[in-house]
Amino acid sequence: MARGRSAGTRAHRCRQARRGRSRRQELSRLPGFDADELPDPTAEAAFLSAKPDWTKLQSDNSRQWLDFYRELVALRRQRIAPILMDIVRGSGRYRLSAGGGLTVEWALSAGRRLRLMANLSGRTVEFDEEVIDESPILLVGAFAAGRMAPWSVLWSMV
């Protein structure tokens, strides 16, 4: 039995290593990523670097970030998770506006759409589509009259 467990563990580590290599290859094709500098996702050092240091929650800034992430998780549980089963398979579409904004939409079985609009740049961008009758789920940053402030994100139902 110990032998089977050992073989299974070894096979599992091999699969993880292959996934890590393929992820590195995938990311290395993107601008700004150097595959040689990416951490090994199966290394203990990578795991430890991603673990929260709970002793640093003494600062106001750390507590604010923790509260923000808790709000995001609650929002996902309350507003996004209940509609995931309603997303029409293969319906996800994205487009870049002439102004540089990113819009991603998923069709829902009831005829509505889940929409993500994002400005992932340091300048204000204009979106091509008219935004009408949106039910905002989350706005981080600012969005008004088709213009989105730098580093802003809007999740909504349309």
mmCIF file of C-alpha atoms in Angstrom:
data_model
loop_
_atom_site.group_PDB
_atom_site.id
_atom_site.type_symbol
_atom_site.label_atom_id
_atom_site.label_comp_id
_atom_site.label_asym_id
_atom_site.label_seq_id
_atom_site.Cartn_x
_atom_site.Cartn_y
_atom_site.Cartn_z
ATOM 1 C CA MET A 1 0.000 0.000 0.000
ATOM 2 C CA ALA A 2 2.816 2.412 0.821
ATOM 3 C CA ARG A 3 4.277 1.693 -2.596
ATOM 4 C CA GLY A 4 1.039 2.672 -4.366
ATOM 5 C CA ARG A 5 0.787 5.862 -2.377
ATOM 6 C CA SER A 6 4.383 6.718 -3.198
ATOM 7 C CA ALA A 7 3.819 6.071 -6.907
ATOM 8 C CA GLY A 8 0.630 8.133 -6.814
ATOM 9 C CA THR A 9 2.440 10.977 -5.118
ATOM 10 C CA ARG A 10 5.253 10.804 -7.655
ATOM 11 C CA ALA A 11 2.751 10.785 -10.544
ATOM 12 C CA HIS A 12 0.922 13.721 -8.987
ATOM 13 C CA ARG A 13 4.175 15.690 -8.708
ATOM 14 C CA CYS A 14 4.991 14.896 -12.347
ATOM 15 C CA ARG A 15 1.576 16.187 -13.466
ATOM 16 C CA GLN A 16 2.084 19.344 -11.414
ATOM 17 C CA ALA A 17 5.533 19.874 -12.926
ATOM 18 C CA ARG A 18 4.154 19.469 -16.463
ATOM 19 C CA ARG A 19 1.382 21.946 -15.720
ATOM 20 C CA GLY A 20 3.955 24.362 -14.305
ATOM 21 C CA ARG A 21 6.092 24.092 -17.442
ATOM 22 C CA SER A 22 3.118 24.533 -19.777
ATOM 23 C CA ARG A 23 1.909 27.531 -17.757
ATOM 24 C CA ARG A 24 5.377 29.041 -18.035
ATOM 25 C CA GLN A 25 5.351 28.497 -21.800
ATOM 26 C CA GLU A 26 1.893 30.051 -22.051
ATOM 27 C CA LEU A 27 2.844 33.111 -20.008
ATOM 28 C CA SER A 28 6.181 33.568 -21.764
ATOM 29 C CA ARG A 29 4.267 34.455 -24.956
ATOM 30 C CA LEU A 30 2.697 37.460 -23.232
ATOM 31 C CA PRO A 31 4.469 40.810 -23.243
ATOM 32 C CA GLY A 32 6.153 41.604 -19.938
ATOM 33 C CA PHE A 33 6.521 38.011 -18.754
ATOM 34 C CA ASP A 34 9.830 36.224 -18.637
ATOM 35 C CA ALA A 35 9.265 32.487 -18.188
ATOM 36 C CA ASP A 36 12.653 32.060 -16.526
ATOM 37 C CA GLU A 37 11.709 34.530 -13.790
ATOM 38 C CA LEU A 38 8.334 32.972 -12.954
ATOM 39 C CA PRO A 39 8.295 31.028 -9.692
ATOM 40 C CA ASP A 40 7.829 27.283 -9.815
ATOM 41 C CA PRO A 41 4.152 26.861 -8.802
ATOM 42 C CA THR A 42 4.928 23.521 -7.153
ATOM 43 C CA ALA A 43 7.815 24.849 -5.039
ATOM 44 C CA GLU A 44 7.330 25.283 -1.307
ATOM 45 C CA ALA A 45 8.858 28.774 -1.538
ATOM 46 C CA ALA A 46 6.108 29.826 -3.978
ATOM 47 C CA PHE A 47 3.462 28.466 -1.606
ATOM 48 C CA LEU A 48 4.949 30.244 1.403
ATOM 49 C CA SER A 49 5.266 33.540 -0.479
ATOM 50 C CA ALA A 50 1.541 33.426 -1.308
ATOM 51 C CA LYS A 51 0.421 32.708 2.262
ATOM 52 C CA PRO A 52 -0.942 35.697 4.176
ATOM 53 C CA ASP A 53 1.184 36.904 7.066
ATOM 54 C CA TRP A 54 -1.520 37.286 9.696
ATOM 55 C CA THR A 55 0.885 39.087 12.039
ATOM 56 C CA LYS A 56 0.894 42.080 9.677
ATOM 57 C CA LEU A 57 -2.796 42.828 10.212
ATOM 58 C CA GLN A 58 -1.889 45.434 12.794
ATOM 59 C CA SER A 59 -1.690 48.215 10.196
ATOM 60 C CA ASP A 60 -4.813 50.009 8.967
ATOM 61 C CA ASN A 61 -3.793 49.393 5.354
ATOM 62 C CA SER A 62 -3.597 45.618 5.868
ATOM 63 C CA ARG A 63 -6.968 45.528 7.622
ATOM 64 C CA GLN A 64 -8.522 47.568 4.797
ATOM 65 C CA TRP A 65 -7.187 45.125 2.178
ATOM 66 C CA LEU A 66 -8.446 42.144 4.175
ATOM 67 C CA ASP A 67 -11.891 43.758 4.520
ATOM 68 C CA PHE A 68 -11.922 44.525 0.782
ATOM 69 C CA TYR A 69 -11.142 40.895 -0.121
ATOM 70 C CA ARG A 70 -13.741 39.627 2.340
ATOM 71 C CA GLU A 71 -16.316 41.887 0.662
ATOM 72 C CA LEU A 72 -15.299 40.541 -2.759
ATOM 73 C CA VAL A 73 -15.669 36.936 -1.622
ATOM 74 C CA ALA A 74 -19.086 37.689 -0.103
ATOM 75 C CA LEU A 75 -20.159 39.483 -3.269
ATOM 76 C CA ARG A 76 -19.073 36.523 -5.390
ATOM 77 C CA ARG A 77 -21.019 34.158 -3.141
ATOM 78 C CA GLN A 78 -24.169 36.323 -3.102
ATOM 79 C CA ARG A 79 -24.317 37.726 -6.650
ATOM 80 C CA ILE A 80 -22.088 35.708 -9.005
ATOM 81 C CA ALA A 81 -22.235 32.101 -7.777
ATOM 82 C CA PRO A 82 -26.056 31.879 -7.991
ATOM 83 C CA ILE A 83 -26.021 32.740 -11.720
ATOM 84 C CA LEU A 84 -23.068 30.612 -12.826
ATOM 85 C CA MET A 85 -25.335 27.730 -13.806
ATOM 86 C CA ASP A 86 -27.382 30.161 -15.955
ATOM 87 C CA ILE A 87 -24.418 31.126 -18.147
ATOM 88 C CA VAL A 88 -24.941 29.797 -21.655
ATOM 89 C CA ARG A 89 -22.030 27.504 -22.509
ATOM 90 C CA GLY A 90 -19.643 29.063 -25.029
ATOM 91 C CA SER A 91 -21.330 32.466 -24.806
ATOM 92 C CA GLY A 92 -18.392 34.392 -23.380
ATOM 93 C CA ARG A 93 -17.262 37.220 -25.646
ATOM 94 C CA TYR A 94 -14.756 40.014 -25.253
ATOM 95 C CA ARG A 95 -13.948 43.172 -27.126
ATOM 96 C CA LEU A 96 -11.515 46.024 -26.824
ATOM 97 C CA SER A 97 -12.935 49.493 -27.316
ATOM 98 C CA ALA A 98 -11.180 52.006 -29.540
ATOM 99 C CA GLY A 99 -10.330 53.864 -26.338
ATOM 100 C CA GLY A 100 -8.561 50.842 -24.845
ATOM 101 C CA GLY A 101 -11.226 49.517 -22.482
ATOM 102 C CA LEU A 102 -11.950 45.804 -22.122
ATOM 103 C CA THR A 103 -15.506 44.446 -22.085
ATOM 104 C CA VAL A 104 -16.313 40.789 -21.404
ATOM 105 C CA GLU A 105 -19.884 39.463 -21.523
ATOM 106 C CA TRP A 106 -21.510 36.132 -20.787
ATOM 107 C CA ALA A 107 -25.068 35.393 -21.947
ATOM 108 C CA LEU A 108 -27.453 34.063 -19.322
ATOM 109 C CA SER A 109 -30.295 31.654 -20.059
ATOM 110 C CA ALA A 110 -32.898 34.259 -19.001
ATOM 111 C CA GLY A 111 -31.764 36.646 -21.774
ATOM 112 C CA ARG A 112 -29.677 38.948 -19.590
ATOM 113 C CA ARG A 113 -25.888 39.245 -19.694
ATOM 114 C CA LEU A 114 -23.190 39.334 -17.040
ATOM 115 C CA ARG A 115 -20.777 42.097 -18.038
ATOM 116 C CA LEU A 116 -17.284 43.025 -16.922
ATOM 117 C CA MET A 117 -15.885 46.356 -18.068
ATOM 118 C CA ALA A 118 -12.306 47.174 -17.141
ATOM 119 C CA ASN A 119 -9.738 49.870 -17.640
ATOM 120 C CA LEU A 120 -6.436 48.222 -16.838
ATOM 121 C CA SER A 121 -4.324 51.238 -17.708
ATOM 122 C CA GLY A 122 -3.105 54.397 -16.048
ATOM 123 C CA ARG A 123 -5.260 56.725 -18.182
ATOM 124 C CA THR A 124 -8.982 57.385 -18.546
ATOM 125 C CA VAL A 125 -10.534 55.393 -21.402
ATOM 126 C CA GLU A 126 -13.759 55.676 -23.363
ATOM 127 C CA PHE A 127 -15.942 52.670 -24.088
ATOM 128 C CA ASP A 128 -17.638 52.167 -27.435
ATOM 129 C CA GLU A 129 -20.858 50.641 -26.168
ATOM 130 C CA GLU A 130 -23.607 52.690 -24.641
ATOM 131 C CA VAL A 131 -24.273 51.732 -21.056
ATOM 132 C CA ILE A 132 -28.002 51.685 -20.328
ATOM 133 C CA ASP A 133 -30.099 49.947 -17.669
ATOM 134 C CA GLU A 134 -27.115 48.434 -15.931
ATOM 135 C CA SER A 135 -27.557 46.723 -12.604
ATOM 136 C CA PRO A 136 -24.163 47.297 -11.011
ATOM 137 C CA ILE A 137 -22.741 44.469 -8.975
ATOM 138 C CA LEU A 138 -19.397 46.079 -8.199
ATOM 139 C CA LEU A 139 -17.613 49.265 -9.213
ATOM 140 C CA VAL A 140 -14.025 49.788 -8.183
ATOM 141 C CA GLY A 141 -12.804 53.178 -9.361
ATOM 142 C CA ALA A 142 -15.054 55.486 -11.366
ATOM 143 C CA PHE A 143 -17.251 55.157 -14.442
ATOM 144 C CA ALA A 144 -19.591 57.787 -15.902
ATOM 145 C CA ALA A 145 -20.849 58.768 -19.356
ATOM 146 C CA GLY A 146 -18.901 55.982 -21.074
ATOM 147 C CA ARG A 147 -15.581 57.059 -19.525
ATOM 148 C CA MET A 148 -13.750 54.889 -17.037
ATOM 149 C CA ALA A 149 -11.068 56.184 -14.681
ATOM 150 C CA PRO A 150 -7.641 54.502 -14.593
ATOM 151 C CA TRP A 151 -7.470 51.078 -12.947
ATOM 152 C CA SER A 152 -11.262 50.754 -12.689
ATOM 153 C CA VAL A 153 -13.543 47.732 -12.977
ATOM 154 C CA LEU A 154 -17.322 47.464 -13.289
ATOM 155 C CA TRP A 155 -19.273 44.195 -12.957
ATOM 156 C CA SER A 156 -22.952 44.453 -13.882
ATOM 157 C CA MET A 157 -26.021 42.720 -15.223
ATOM 158 C CA VAL A 158 -27.414 44.080 -18.495
#
